Coordinates of C-alpha atoms in Angstrom, one line a residue:
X19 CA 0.0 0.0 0.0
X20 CA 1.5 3.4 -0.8
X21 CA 2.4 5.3 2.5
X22 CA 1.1 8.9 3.1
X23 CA 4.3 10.3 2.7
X24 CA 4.4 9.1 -1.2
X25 CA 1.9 11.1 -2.2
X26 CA 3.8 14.4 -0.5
X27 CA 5.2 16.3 -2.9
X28 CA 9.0 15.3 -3.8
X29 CA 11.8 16.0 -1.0
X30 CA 13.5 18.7 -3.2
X31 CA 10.1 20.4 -3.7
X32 CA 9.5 20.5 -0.3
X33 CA 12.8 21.9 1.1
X34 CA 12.6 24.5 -1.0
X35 CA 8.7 25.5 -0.8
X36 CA 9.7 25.5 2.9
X37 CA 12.7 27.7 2.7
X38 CA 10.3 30.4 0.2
X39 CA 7.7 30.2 2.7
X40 CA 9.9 30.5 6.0
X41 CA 12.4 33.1 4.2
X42 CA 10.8 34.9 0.9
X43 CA 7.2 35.0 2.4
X44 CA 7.5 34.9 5.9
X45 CA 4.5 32.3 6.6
X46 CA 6.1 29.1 7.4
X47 CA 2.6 27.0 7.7
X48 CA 2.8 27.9 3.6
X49 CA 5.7 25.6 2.5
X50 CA 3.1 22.8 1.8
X51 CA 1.1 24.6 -0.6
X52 CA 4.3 26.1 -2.0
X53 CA 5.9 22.7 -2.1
X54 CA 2.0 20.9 -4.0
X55 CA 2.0 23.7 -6.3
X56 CA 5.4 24.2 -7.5
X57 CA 6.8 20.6 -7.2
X58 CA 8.8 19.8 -10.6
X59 CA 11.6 22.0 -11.6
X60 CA 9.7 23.8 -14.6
X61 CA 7.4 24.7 -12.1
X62 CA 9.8 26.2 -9.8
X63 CA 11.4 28.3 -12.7
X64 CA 8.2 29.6 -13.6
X65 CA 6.8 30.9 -10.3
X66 CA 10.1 32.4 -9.7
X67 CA 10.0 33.8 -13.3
X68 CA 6.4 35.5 -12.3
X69 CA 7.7 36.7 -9.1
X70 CA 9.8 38.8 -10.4
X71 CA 7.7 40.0 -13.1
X72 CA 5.4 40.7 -9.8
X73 CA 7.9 42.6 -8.2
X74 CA 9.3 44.5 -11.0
X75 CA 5.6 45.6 -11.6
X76 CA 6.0 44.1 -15.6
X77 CA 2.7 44.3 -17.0
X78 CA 3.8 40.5 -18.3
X79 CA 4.3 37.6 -17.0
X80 CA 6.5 34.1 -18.3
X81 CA 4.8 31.4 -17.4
X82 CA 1.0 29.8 -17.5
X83 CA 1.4 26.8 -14.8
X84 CA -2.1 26.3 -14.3
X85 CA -6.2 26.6 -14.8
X86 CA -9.1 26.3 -12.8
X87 CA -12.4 24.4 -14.8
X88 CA -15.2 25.3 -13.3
X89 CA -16.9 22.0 -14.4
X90 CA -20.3 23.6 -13.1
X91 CA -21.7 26.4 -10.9
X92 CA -24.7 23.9 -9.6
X93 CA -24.1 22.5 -6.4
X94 CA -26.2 20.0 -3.7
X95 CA -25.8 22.0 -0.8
X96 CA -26.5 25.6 0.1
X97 CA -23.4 27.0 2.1
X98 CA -24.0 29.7 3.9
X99 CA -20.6 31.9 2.8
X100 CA -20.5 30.1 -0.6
X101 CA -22.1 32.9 -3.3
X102 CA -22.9 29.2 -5.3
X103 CA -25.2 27.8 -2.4
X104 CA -26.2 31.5 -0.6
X105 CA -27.8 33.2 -3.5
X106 CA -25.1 35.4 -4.1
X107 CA -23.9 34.2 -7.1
X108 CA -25.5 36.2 -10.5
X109 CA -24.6 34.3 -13.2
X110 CA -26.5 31.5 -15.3
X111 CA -25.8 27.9 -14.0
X112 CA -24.7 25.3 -16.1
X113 CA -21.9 22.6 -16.9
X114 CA -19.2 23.0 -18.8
X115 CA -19.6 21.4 -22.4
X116 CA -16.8 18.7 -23.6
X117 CA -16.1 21.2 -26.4
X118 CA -15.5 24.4 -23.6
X119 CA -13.1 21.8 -22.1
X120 CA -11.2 20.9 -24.9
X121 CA -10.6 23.8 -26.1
X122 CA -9.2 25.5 -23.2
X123 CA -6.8 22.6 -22.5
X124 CA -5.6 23.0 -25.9
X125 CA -4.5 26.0 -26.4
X126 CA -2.9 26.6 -23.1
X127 CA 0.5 24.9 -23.9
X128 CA 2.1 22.6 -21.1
X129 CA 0.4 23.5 -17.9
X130 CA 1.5 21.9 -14.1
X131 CA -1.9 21.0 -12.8
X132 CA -5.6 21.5 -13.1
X133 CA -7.9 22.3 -10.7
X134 CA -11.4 20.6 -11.8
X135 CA -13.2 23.2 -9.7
X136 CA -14.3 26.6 -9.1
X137 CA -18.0 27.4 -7.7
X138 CA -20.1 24.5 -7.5
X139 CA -19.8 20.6 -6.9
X140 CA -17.7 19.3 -9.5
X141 CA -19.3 15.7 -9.0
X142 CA -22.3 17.0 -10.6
X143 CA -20.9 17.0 -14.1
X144 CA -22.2 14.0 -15.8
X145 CA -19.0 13.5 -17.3
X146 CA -16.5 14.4 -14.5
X147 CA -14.1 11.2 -14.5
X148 CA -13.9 11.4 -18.6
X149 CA -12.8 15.0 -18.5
X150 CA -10.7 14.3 -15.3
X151 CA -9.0 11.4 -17.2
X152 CA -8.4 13.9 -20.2
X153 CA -6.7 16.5 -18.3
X154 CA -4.4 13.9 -17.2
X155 CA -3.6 12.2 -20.5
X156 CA -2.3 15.5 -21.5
X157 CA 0.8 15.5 -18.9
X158 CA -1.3 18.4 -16.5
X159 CA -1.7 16.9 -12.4
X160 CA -5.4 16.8 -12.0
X161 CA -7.2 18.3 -8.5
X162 CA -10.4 18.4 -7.4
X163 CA -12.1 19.4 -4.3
X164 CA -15.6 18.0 -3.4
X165 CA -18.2 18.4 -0.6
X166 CA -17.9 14.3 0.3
X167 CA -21.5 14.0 0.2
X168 CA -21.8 12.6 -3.1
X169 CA -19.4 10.3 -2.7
X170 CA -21.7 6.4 -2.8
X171 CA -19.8 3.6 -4.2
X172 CA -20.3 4.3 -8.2
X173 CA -19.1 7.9 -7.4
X174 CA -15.7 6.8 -5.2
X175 CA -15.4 3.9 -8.1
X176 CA -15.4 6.9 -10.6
X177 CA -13.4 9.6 -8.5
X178 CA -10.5 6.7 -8.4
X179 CA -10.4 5.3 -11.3
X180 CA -10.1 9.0 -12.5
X181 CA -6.7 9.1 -12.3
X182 CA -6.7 12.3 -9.9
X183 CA -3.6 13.7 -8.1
X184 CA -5.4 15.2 -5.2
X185 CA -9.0 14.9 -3.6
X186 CA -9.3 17.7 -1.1
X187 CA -12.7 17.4 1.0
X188 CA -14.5 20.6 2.6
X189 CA -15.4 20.2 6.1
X190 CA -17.0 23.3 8.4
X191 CA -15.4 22.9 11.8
X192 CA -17.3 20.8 14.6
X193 CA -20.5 19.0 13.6
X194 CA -22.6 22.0 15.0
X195 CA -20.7 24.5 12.9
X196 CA -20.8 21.9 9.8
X197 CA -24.1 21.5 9.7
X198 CA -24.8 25.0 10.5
X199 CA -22.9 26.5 7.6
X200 CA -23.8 23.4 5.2
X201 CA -26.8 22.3 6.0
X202 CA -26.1 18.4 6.3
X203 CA -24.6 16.1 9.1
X204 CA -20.8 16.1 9.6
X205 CA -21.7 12.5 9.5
X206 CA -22.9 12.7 6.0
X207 CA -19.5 14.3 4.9
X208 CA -17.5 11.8 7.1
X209 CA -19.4 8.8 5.5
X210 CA -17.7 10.1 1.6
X211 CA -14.4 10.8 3.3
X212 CA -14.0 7.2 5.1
X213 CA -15.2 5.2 1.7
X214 CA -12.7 7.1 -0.3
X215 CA -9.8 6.3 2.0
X216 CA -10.6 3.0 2.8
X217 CA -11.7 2.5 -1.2
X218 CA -8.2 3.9 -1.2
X219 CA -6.5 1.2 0.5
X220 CA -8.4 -1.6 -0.9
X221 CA -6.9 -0.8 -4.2
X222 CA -3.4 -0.1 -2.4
X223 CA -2.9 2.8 -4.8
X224 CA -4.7 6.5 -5.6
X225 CA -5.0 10.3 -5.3
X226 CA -3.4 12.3 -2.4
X227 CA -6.7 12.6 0.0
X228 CA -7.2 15.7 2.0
X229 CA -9.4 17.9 4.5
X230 CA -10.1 21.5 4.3
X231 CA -11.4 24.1 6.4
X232 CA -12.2 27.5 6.1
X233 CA -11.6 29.6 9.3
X234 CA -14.7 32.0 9.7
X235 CA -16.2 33.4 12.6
X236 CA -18.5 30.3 13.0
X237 CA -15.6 27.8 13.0
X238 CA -12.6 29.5 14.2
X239 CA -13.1 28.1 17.8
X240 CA -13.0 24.5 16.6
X241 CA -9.5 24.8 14.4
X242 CA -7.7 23.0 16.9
X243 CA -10.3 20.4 17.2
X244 CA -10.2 19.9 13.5
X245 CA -6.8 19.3 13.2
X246 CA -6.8 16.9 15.8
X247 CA -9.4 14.8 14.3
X248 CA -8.1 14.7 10.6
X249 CA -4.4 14.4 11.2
X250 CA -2.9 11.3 10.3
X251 CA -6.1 10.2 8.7
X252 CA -5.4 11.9 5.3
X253 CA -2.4 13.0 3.8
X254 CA -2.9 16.9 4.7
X255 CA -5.2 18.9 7.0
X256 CA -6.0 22.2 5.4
X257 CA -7.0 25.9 7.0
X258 CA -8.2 28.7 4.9
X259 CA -9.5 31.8 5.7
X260 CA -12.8 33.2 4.7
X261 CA -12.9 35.8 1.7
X262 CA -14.4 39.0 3.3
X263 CA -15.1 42.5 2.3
X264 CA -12.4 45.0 3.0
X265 CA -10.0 47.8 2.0
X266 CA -7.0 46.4 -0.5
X267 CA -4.3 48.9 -0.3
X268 CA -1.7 46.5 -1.9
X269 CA -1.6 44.7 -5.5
X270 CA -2.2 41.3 -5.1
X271 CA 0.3 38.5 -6.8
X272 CA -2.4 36.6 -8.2
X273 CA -2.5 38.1 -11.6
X274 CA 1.1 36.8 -12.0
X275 CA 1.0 34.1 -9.6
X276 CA 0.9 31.4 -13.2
X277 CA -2.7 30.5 -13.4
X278 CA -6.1 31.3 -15.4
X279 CA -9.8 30.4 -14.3
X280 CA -12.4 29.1 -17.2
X281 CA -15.9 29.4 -15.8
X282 CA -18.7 26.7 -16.9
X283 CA -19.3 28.8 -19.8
X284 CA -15.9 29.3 -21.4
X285 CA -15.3 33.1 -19.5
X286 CA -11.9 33.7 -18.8
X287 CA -10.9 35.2 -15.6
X288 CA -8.2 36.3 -13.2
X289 CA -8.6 34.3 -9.9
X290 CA -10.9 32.3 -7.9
X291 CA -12.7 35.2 -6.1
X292 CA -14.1 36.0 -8.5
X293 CA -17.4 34.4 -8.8
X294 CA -19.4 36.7 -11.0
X295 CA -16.6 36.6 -13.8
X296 CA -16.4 40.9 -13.5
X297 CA -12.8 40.8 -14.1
X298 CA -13.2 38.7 -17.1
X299 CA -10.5 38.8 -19.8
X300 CA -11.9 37.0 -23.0
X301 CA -13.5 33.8 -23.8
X302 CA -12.3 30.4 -25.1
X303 CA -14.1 30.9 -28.1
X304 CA -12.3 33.8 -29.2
X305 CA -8.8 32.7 -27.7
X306 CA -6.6 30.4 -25.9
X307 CA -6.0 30.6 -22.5
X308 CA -1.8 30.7 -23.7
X309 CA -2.1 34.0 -25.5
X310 CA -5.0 35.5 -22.4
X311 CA -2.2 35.0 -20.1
X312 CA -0.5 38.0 -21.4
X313 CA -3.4 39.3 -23.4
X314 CA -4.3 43.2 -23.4
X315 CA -6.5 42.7 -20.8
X316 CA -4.5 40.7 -18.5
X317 CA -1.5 43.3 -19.2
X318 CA -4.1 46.1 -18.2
X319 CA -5.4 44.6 -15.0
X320 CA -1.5 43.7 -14.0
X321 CA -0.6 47.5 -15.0
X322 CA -3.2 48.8 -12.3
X323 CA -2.4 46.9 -9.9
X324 CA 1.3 48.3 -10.3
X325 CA 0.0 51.8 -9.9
X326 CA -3.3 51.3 -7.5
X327 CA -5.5 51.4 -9.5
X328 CA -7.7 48.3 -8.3
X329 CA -10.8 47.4 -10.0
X330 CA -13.3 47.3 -7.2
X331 CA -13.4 43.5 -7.0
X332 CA -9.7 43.6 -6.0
X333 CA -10.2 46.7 -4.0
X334 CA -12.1 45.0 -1.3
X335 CA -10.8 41.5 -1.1
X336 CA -9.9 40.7 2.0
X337 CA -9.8 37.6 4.5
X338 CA -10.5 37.0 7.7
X339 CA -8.1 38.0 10.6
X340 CA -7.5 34.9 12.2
X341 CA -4.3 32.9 14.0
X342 CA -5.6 29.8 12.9
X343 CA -4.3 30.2 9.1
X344 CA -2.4 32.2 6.9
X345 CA -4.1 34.5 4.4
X346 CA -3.3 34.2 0.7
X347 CA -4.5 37.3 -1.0
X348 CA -3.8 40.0 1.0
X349 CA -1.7 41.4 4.2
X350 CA -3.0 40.5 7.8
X351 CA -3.0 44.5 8.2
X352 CA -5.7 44.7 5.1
X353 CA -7.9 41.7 6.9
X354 CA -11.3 42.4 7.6
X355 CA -14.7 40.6 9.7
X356 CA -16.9 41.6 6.9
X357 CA -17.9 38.6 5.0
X358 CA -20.1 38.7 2.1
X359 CA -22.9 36.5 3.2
X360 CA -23.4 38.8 6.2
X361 CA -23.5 42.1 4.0
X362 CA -24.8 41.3 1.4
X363 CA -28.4 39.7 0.8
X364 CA -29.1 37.9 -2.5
X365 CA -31.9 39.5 -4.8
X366 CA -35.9 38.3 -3.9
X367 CA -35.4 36.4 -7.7
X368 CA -32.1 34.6 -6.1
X369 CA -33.4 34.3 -3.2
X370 CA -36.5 32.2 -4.3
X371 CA -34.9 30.0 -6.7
X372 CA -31.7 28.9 -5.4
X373 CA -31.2 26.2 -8.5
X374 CA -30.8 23.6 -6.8
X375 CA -29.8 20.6 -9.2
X376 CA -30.6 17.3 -9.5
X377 CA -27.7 14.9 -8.9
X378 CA -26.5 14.4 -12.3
X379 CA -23.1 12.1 -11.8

Protein backbone atom coordinates (compact mmCIF):
# COMPACT_ATOMS: atom_id res chain seq x y z
CA UNK A 1 0.00 0.00 0.00
CA UNK A 2 1.47 3.37 -0.82
CA UNK A 3 2.39 5.31 2.55
CA UNK A 4 1.08 8.95 3.11
CA UNK A 5 4.32 10.34 2.72
CA UNK A 6 4.42 9.10 -1.15
CA UNK A 7 1.91 11.12 -2.22
CA UNK A 8 3.76 14.39 -0.50
CA UNK A 9 5.23 16.27 -2.93
CA UNK A 10 9.04 15.27 -3.81
CA UNK A 11 11.84 16.00 -0.98
CA UNK A 12 13.54 18.74 -3.20
CA UNK A 13 10.08 20.44 -3.66
CA UNK A 14 9.51 20.50 -0.29
CA UNK A 15 12.79 21.95 1.10
CA UNK A 16 12.62 24.54 -1.00
CA UNK A 17 8.73 25.47 -0.77
CA UNK A 18 9.73 25.48 2.93
CA UNK A 19 12.68 27.75 2.66
CA UNK A 20 10.29 30.42 0.19
CA UNK A 21 7.68 30.19 2.67
CA UNK A 22 9.90 30.45 5.99
CA UNK A 23 12.42 33.11 4.22
CA UNK A 24 10.83 34.87 0.91
CA UNK A 25 7.19 34.99 2.39
CA UNK A 26 7.51 34.86 5.92
CA UNK A 27 4.49 32.34 6.57
CA UNK A 28 6.08 29.05 7.41
CA UNK A 29 2.63 26.97 7.67
CA UNK A 30 2.84 27.90 3.64
CA UNK A 31 5.68 25.63 2.55
CA UNK A 32 3.10 22.77 1.80
CA UNK A 33 1.10 24.63 -0.59
CA UNK A 34 4.31 26.06 -1.98
CA UNK A 35 5.92 22.74 -2.14
CA UNK A 36 1.96 20.95 -4.00
CA UNK A 37 1.96 23.72 -6.31
CA UNK A 38 5.40 24.24 -7.54
CA UNK A 39 6.78 20.62 -7.15
CA UNK A 40 8.80 19.80 -10.58
CA UNK A 41 11.57 22.01 -11.58
CA UNK A 42 9.73 23.85 -14.61
CA UNK A 43 7.45 24.71 -12.09
CA UNK A 44 9.82 26.19 -9.83
CA UNK A 45 11.40 28.27 -12.68
CA UNK A 46 8.15 29.62 -13.63
CA UNK A 47 6.77 30.89 -10.34
CA UNK A 48 10.10 32.40 -9.75
CA UNK A 49 9.99 33.85 -13.26
CA UNK A 50 6.37 35.49 -12.28
CA UNK A 51 7.69 36.65 -9.09
CA UNK A 52 9.81 38.81 -10.35
CA UNK A 53 7.74 39.95 -13.12
CA UNK A 54 5.40 40.70 -9.81
CA UNK A 55 7.89 42.60 -8.22
CA UNK A 56 9.32 44.48 -11.04
CA UNK A 57 5.64 45.60 -11.65
CA UNK A 58 5.97 44.12 -15.59
CA UNK A 59 2.68 44.27 -17.02
CA UNK A 60 3.79 40.47 -18.29
CA UNK A 61 4.33 37.64 -16.99
CA UNK A 62 6.45 34.11 -18.26
CA UNK A 63 4.84 31.38 -17.42
CA UNK A 64 1.00 29.81 -17.49
CA UNK A 65 1.44 26.83 -14.79
CA UNK A 66 -2.08 26.34 -14.26
CA UNK A 67 -6.20 26.64 -14.85
CA UNK A 68 -9.10 26.33 -12.77
CA UNK A 69 -12.37 24.36 -14.80
CA UNK A 70 -15.18 25.28 -13.33
CA UNK A 71 -16.89 22.00 -14.42
CA UNK A 72 -20.28 23.62 -13.10
CA UNK A 73 -21.67 26.38 -10.91
CA UNK A 74 -24.70 23.87 -9.62
CA UNK A 75 -24.12 22.48 -6.38
CA UNK A 76 -26.19 19.96 -3.74
CA UNK A 77 -25.80 22.03 -0.82
CA UNK A 78 -26.51 25.59 0.05
CA UNK A 79 -23.44 26.99 2.14
CA UNK A 80 -23.95 29.71 3.86
CA UNK A 81 -20.64 31.85 2.78
CA UNK A 82 -20.51 30.08 -0.62
CA UNK A 83 -22.11 32.85 -3.30
CA UNK A 84 -22.95 29.18 -5.27
CA UNK A 85 -25.17 27.80 -2.40
CA UNK A 86 -26.19 31.51 -0.59
CA UNK A 87 -27.81 33.16 -3.54
CA UNK A 88 -25.11 35.36 -4.13
CA UNK A 89 -23.90 34.19 -7.15
CA UNK A 90 -25.50 36.20 -10.45
CA UNK A 91 -24.64 34.26 -13.18
CA UNK A 92 -26.53 31.51 -15.26
CA UNK A 93 -25.79 27.92 -13.95
CA UNK A 94 -24.73 25.29 -16.15
CA UNK A 95 -21.89 22.58 -16.94
CA UNK A 96 -19.21 22.96 -18.75
CA UNK A 97 -19.55 21.36 -22.40
CA UNK A 98 -16.75 18.73 -23.61
CA UNK A 99 -16.07 21.19 -26.40
CA UNK A 100 -15.52 24.42 -23.58
CA UNK A 101 -13.06 21.79 -22.15
CA UNK A 102 -11.22 20.88 -24.91
CA UNK A 103 -10.61 23.77 -26.13
CA UNK A 104 -9.22 25.51 -23.23
CA UNK A 105 -6.80 22.61 -22.52
CA UNK A 106 -5.59 22.96 -25.91
CA UNK A 107 -4.52 26.02 -26.40
CA UNK A 108 -2.95 26.62 -23.06
CA UNK A 109 0.49 24.89 -23.94
CA UNK A 110 2.10 22.63 -21.12
CA UNK A 111 0.36 23.49 -17.86
CA UNK A 112 1.50 21.85 -14.11
CA UNK A 113 -1.88 21.04 -12.84
CA UNK A 114 -5.56 21.49 -13.14
CA UNK A 115 -7.87 22.26 -10.66
CA UNK A 116 -11.38 20.61 -11.78
CA UNK A 117 -13.19 23.16 -9.66
CA UNK A 118 -14.29 26.57 -9.10
CA UNK A 119 -17.97 27.43 -7.68
CA UNK A 120 -20.07 24.50 -7.51
CA UNK A 121 -19.81 20.60 -6.88
CA UNK A 122 -17.68 19.28 -9.50
CA UNK A 123 -19.35 15.67 -9.00
CA UNK A 124 -22.31 16.97 -10.56
CA UNK A 125 -20.85 16.97 -14.10
CA UNK A 126 -22.15 14.02 -15.78
CA UNK A 127 -18.96 13.54 -17.29
CA UNK A 128 -16.49 14.40 -14.52
CA UNK A 129 -14.11 11.23 -14.51
CA UNK A 130 -13.86 11.45 -18.60
CA UNK A 131 -12.84 15.03 -18.47
CA UNK A 132 -10.66 14.31 -15.35
CA UNK A 133 -9.04 11.39 -17.21
CA UNK A 134 -8.39 13.87 -20.17
CA UNK A 135 -6.71 16.54 -18.34
CA UNK A 136 -4.38 13.87 -17.25
CA UNK A 137 -3.61 12.24 -20.51
CA UNK A 138 -2.30 15.52 -21.52
CA UNK A 139 0.78 15.53 -18.85
CA UNK A 140 -1.35 18.44 -16.52
CA UNK A 141 -1.68 16.94 -12.39
CA UNK A 142 -5.38 16.84 -11.97
CA UNK A 143 -7.17 18.28 -8.47
CA UNK A 144 -10.44 18.37 -7.38
CA UNK A 145 -12.14 19.42 -4.30
CA UNK A 146 -15.62 18.04 -3.43
CA UNK A 147 -18.17 18.41 -0.62
CA UNK A 148 -17.87 14.35 0.30
CA UNK A 149 -21.53 14.01 0.17
CA UNK A 150 -21.77 12.60 -3.08
CA UNK A 151 -19.43 10.33 -2.73
CA UNK A 152 -21.73 6.35 -2.82
CA UNK A 153 -19.77 3.59 -4.23
CA UNK A 154 -20.28 4.30 -8.25
CA UNK A 155 -19.08 7.94 -7.40
CA UNK A 156 -15.73 6.80 -5.18
CA UNK A 157 -15.37 3.90 -8.07
CA UNK A 158 -15.39 6.91 -10.60
CA UNK A 159 -13.43 9.60 -8.46
CA UNK A 160 -10.52 6.65 -8.41
CA UNK A 161 -10.37 5.29 -11.34
CA UNK A 162 -10.05 8.99 -12.51
CA UNK A 163 -6.67 9.06 -12.30
CA UNK A 164 -6.67 12.29 -9.88
CA UNK A 165 -3.63 13.69 -8.07
CA UNK A 166 -5.43 15.20 -5.18
CA UNK A 167 -9.04 14.87 -3.58
CA UNK A 168 -9.28 17.65 -1.10
CA UNK A 169 -12.68 17.36 0.98
CA UNK A 170 -14.49 20.65 2.55
CA UNK A 171 -15.40 20.23 6.13
CA UNK A 172 -16.97 23.26 8.41
CA UNK A 173 -15.38 22.95 11.82
CA UNK A 174 -17.27 20.78 14.65
CA UNK A 175 -20.50 19.04 13.60
CA UNK A 176 -22.64 22.03 15.05
CA UNK A 177 -20.70 24.46 12.94
CA UNK A 178 -20.78 21.92 9.78
CA UNK A 179 -24.14 21.49 9.67
CA UNK A 180 -24.83 25.03 10.54
CA UNK A 181 -22.86 26.46 7.63
CA UNK A 182 -23.80 23.44 5.23
CA UNK A 183 -26.77 22.28 5.99
CA UNK A 184 -26.06 18.35 6.29
CA UNK A 185 -24.56 16.09 9.13
CA UNK A 186 -20.81 16.09 9.63
CA UNK A 187 -21.67 12.55 9.52
CA UNK A 188 -22.91 12.73 6.01
CA UNK A 189 -19.51 14.27 4.93
CA UNK A 190 -17.49 11.83 7.06
CA UNK A 191 -19.35 8.80 5.51
CA UNK A 192 -17.72 10.11 1.64
CA UNK A 193 -14.38 10.76 3.33
CA UNK A 194 -13.95 7.24 5.05
CA UNK A 195 -15.18 5.16 1.75
CA UNK A 196 -12.69 7.15 -0.34
CA UNK A 197 -9.83 6.28 1.96
CA UNK A 198 -10.62 3.00 2.75
CA UNK A 199 -11.68 2.50 -1.17
CA UNK A 200 -8.21 3.91 -1.20
CA UNK A 201 -6.45 1.21 0.52
CA UNK A 202 -8.44 -1.56 -0.94
CA UNK A 203 -6.88 -0.80 -4.19
CA UNK A 204 -3.35 -0.11 -2.42
CA UNK A 205 -2.94 2.80 -4.80
CA UNK A 206 -4.72 6.48 -5.63
CA UNK A 207 -5.01 10.26 -5.32
CA UNK A 208 -3.44 12.30 -2.39
CA UNK A 209 -6.69 12.58 -0.03
CA UNK A 210 -7.23 15.70 1.96
CA UNK A 211 -9.40 17.95 4.50
CA UNK A 212 -10.08 21.52 4.29
CA UNK A 213 -11.41 24.14 6.42
CA UNK A 214 -12.22 27.46 6.08
CA UNK A 215 -11.59 29.55 9.33
CA UNK A 216 -14.66 32.04 9.68
CA UNK A 217 -16.22 33.39 12.58
CA UNK A 218 -18.48 30.31 12.97
CA UNK A 219 -15.57 27.81 12.96
CA UNK A 220 -12.55 29.54 14.24
CA UNK A 221 -13.06 28.14 17.79
CA UNK A 222 -13.02 24.50 16.56
CA UNK A 223 -9.53 24.83 14.38
CA UNK A 224 -7.68 22.96 16.92
CA UNK A 225 -10.27 20.41 17.21
CA UNK A 226 -10.22 19.87 13.51
CA UNK A 227 -6.77 19.26 13.21
CA UNK A 228 -6.83 16.95 15.76
CA UNK A 229 -9.42 14.78 14.26
CA UNK A 230 -8.06 14.68 10.59
CA UNK A 231 -4.42 14.42 11.24
CA UNK A 232 -2.94 11.27 10.28
CA UNK A 233 -6.11 10.24 8.66
CA UNK A 234 -5.43 11.95 5.32
CA UNK A 235 -2.39 13.03 3.82
CA UNK A 236 -2.92 16.90 4.74
CA UNK A 237 -5.23 18.93 6.99
CA UNK A 238 -6.03 22.23 5.40
CA UNK A 239 -7.01 25.92 6.95
CA UNK A 240 -8.21 28.67 4.88
CA UNK A 241 -9.53 31.76 5.74
CA UNK A 242 -12.75 33.22 4.73
CA UNK A 243 -12.87 35.78 1.69
CA UNK A 244 -14.41 39.04 3.27
CA UNK A 245 -15.07 42.47 2.26
CA UNK A 246 -12.37 45.02 2.98
CA UNK A 247 -9.97 47.78 2.03
CA UNK A 248 -6.98 46.44 -0.51
CA UNK A 249 -4.32 48.94 -0.28
CA UNK A 250 -1.65 46.52 -1.88
CA UNK A 251 -1.65 44.75 -5.50
CA UNK A 252 -2.16 41.30 -5.10
CA UNK A 253 0.30 38.47 -6.85
CA UNK A 254 -2.37 36.56 -8.18
CA UNK A 255 -2.46 38.14 -11.63
CA UNK A 256 1.09 36.79 -12.04
CA UNK A 257 1.00 34.07 -9.60
CA UNK A 258 0.88 31.40 -13.16
CA UNK A 259 -2.71 30.47 -13.41
CA UNK A 260 -6.08 31.29 -15.39
CA UNK A 261 -9.76 30.45 -14.30
CA UNK A 262 -12.38 29.08 -17.17
CA UNK A 263 -15.91 29.40 -15.77
CA UNK A 264 -18.66 26.73 -16.88
CA UNK A 265 -19.31 28.83 -19.83
CA UNK A 266 -15.90 29.31 -21.40
CA UNK A 267 -15.29 33.08 -19.51
CA UNK A 268 -11.89 33.67 -18.82
CA UNK A 269 -10.92 35.25 -15.57
CA UNK A 270 -8.17 36.30 -13.22
CA UNK A 271 -8.64 34.28 -9.94
CA UNK A 272 -10.87 32.28 -7.88
CA UNK A 273 -12.67 35.24 -6.11
CA UNK A 274 -14.06 36.01 -8.55
CA UNK A 275 -17.40 34.44 -8.79
CA UNK A 276 -19.42 36.74 -10.99
CA UNK A 277 -16.61 36.57 -13.82
CA UNK A 278 -16.43 40.93 -13.51
CA UNK A 279 -12.80 40.84 -14.15
CA UNK A 280 -13.19 38.68 -17.12
CA UNK A 281 -10.45 38.80 -19.76
CA UNK A 282 -11.87 36.99 -23.01
CA UNK A 283 -13.53 33.82 -23.82
CA UNK A 284 -12.30 30.36 -25.09
CA UNK A 285 -14.13 30.87 -28.07
CA UNK A 286 -12.33 33.84 -29.19
CA UNK A 287 -8.81 32.74 -27.73
CA UNK A 288 -6.65 30.38 -25.93
CA UNK A 289 -5.98 30.60 -22.48
CA UNK A 290 -1.80 30.70 -23.75
CA UNK A 291 -2.15 33.99 -25.51
CA UNK A 292 -5.01 35.48 -22.41
CA UNK A 293 -2.23 34.96 -20.15
CA UNK A 294 -0.46 38.03 -21.45
CA UNK A 295 -3.41 39.35 -23.45
CA UNK A 296 -4.29 43.23 -23.43
CA UNK A 297 -6.49 42.69 -20.81
CA UNK A 298 -4.53 40.68 -18.47
CA UNK A 299 -1.45 43.34 -19.16
CA UNK A 300 -4.13 46.13 -18.15
CA UNK A 301 -5.44 44.55 -15.05
CA UNK A 302 -1.53 43.70 -13.96
CA UNK A 303 -0.63 47.51 -15.03
CA UNK A 304 -3.18 48.83 -12.30
CA UNK A 305 -2.41 46.88 -9.89
CA UNK A 306 1.28 48.31 -10.30
CA UNK A 307 0.03 51.84 -9.89
CA UNK A 308 -3.29 51.26 -7.48
CA UNK A 309 -5.45 51.41 -9.49
CA UNK A 310 -7.69 48.31 -8.28
CA UNK A 311 -10.76 47.41 -9.99
CA UNK A 312 -13.26 47.34 -7.23
CA UNK A 313 -13.43 43.49 -6.97
CA UNK A 314 -9.70 43.55 -6.05
CA UNK A 315 -10.18 46.65 -4.00
CA UNK A 316 -12.15 45.01 -1.33
CA UNK A 317 -10.81 41.47 -1.09
CA UNK A 318 -9.89 40.72 1.97
CA UNK A 319 -9.82 37.65 4.54
CA UNK A 320 -10.48 37.02 7.74
CA UNK A 321 -8.06 38.00 10.65
CA UNK A 322 -7.45 34.89 12.17
CA UNK A 323 -4.28 32.86 13.99
CA UNK A 324 -5.63 29.79 12.94
CA UNK A 325 -4.32 30.25 9.08
CA UNK A 326 -2.39 32.16 6.86
CA UNK A 327 -4.13 34.53 4.35
CA UNK A 328 -3.26 34.18 0.68
CA UNK A 329 -4.53 37.27 -0.96
CA UNK A 330 -3.82 39.99 0.95
CA UNK A 331 -1.74 41.37 4.24
CA UNK A 332 -3.05 40.48 7.78
CA UNK A 333 -2.97 44.50 8.25
CA UNK A 334 -5.68 44.72 5.12
CA UNK A 335 -7.90 41.74 6.89
CA UNK A 336 -11.28 42.40 7.60
CA UNK A 337 -14.69 40.61 9.70
CA UNK A 338 -16.95 41.60 6.87
CA UNK A 339 -17.95 38.60 4.97
CA UNK A 340 -20.14 38.73 2.06
CA UNK A 341 -22.85 36.48 3.19
CA UNK A 342 -23.42 38.78 6.19
CA UNK A 343 -23.46 42.10 4.05
CA UNK A 344 -24.82 41.34 1.36
CA UNK A 345 -28.42 39.68 0.84
CA UNK A 346 -29.11 37.87 -2.51
CA UNK A 347 -31.92 39.50 -4.78
CA UNK A 348 -35.88 38.27 -3.93
CA UNK A 349 -35.38 36.44 -7.66
CA UNK A 350 -32.12 34.61 -6.14
CA UNK A 351 -33.41 34.27 -3.19
CA UNK A 352 -36.51 32.20 -4.29
CA UNK A 353 -34.85 30.01 -6.72
CA UNK A 354 -31.70 28.88 -5.37
CA UNK A 355 -31.23 26.24 -8.49
CA UNK A 356 -30.80 23.57 -6.81
CA UNK A 357 -29.82 20.59 -9.23
CA UNK A 358 -30.58 17.30 -9.53
CA UNK A 359 -27.73 14.92 -8.88
CA UNK A 360 -26.55 14.39 -12.35
CA UNK A 361 -23.08 12.08 -11.75
Amino acid sequence: MMAPSDRRPPRLARLIGGAIARWYLRRPELGEVIAIRYRSLRALLGGVANELAYRLGLSRAPALLSANLELTNHCNLHCTFCPTGNGLLARPRGFMTPEVFRRALAGAGRLEFVLLFQWGESLLHPQFAALAREAGERGARTLVTTNGTLLDERRTDLLLGAGLDRVTVSVDGDAASHEAIRGVPLARTEAGLERLLAERVRRATGPAIDVSMVISPETEAAADAFVARYEGRVDRVQKIPLLTRGERRTRCREPWRGGLVVLQDGSVTVCCVDHDGELAVGHIEDSTLSALWNGTAMRALRARHVVGDLPPLCAGCTEYPTDAAAPRFSKRAEASTAAPHLTQQPSASQARNPARPRELA
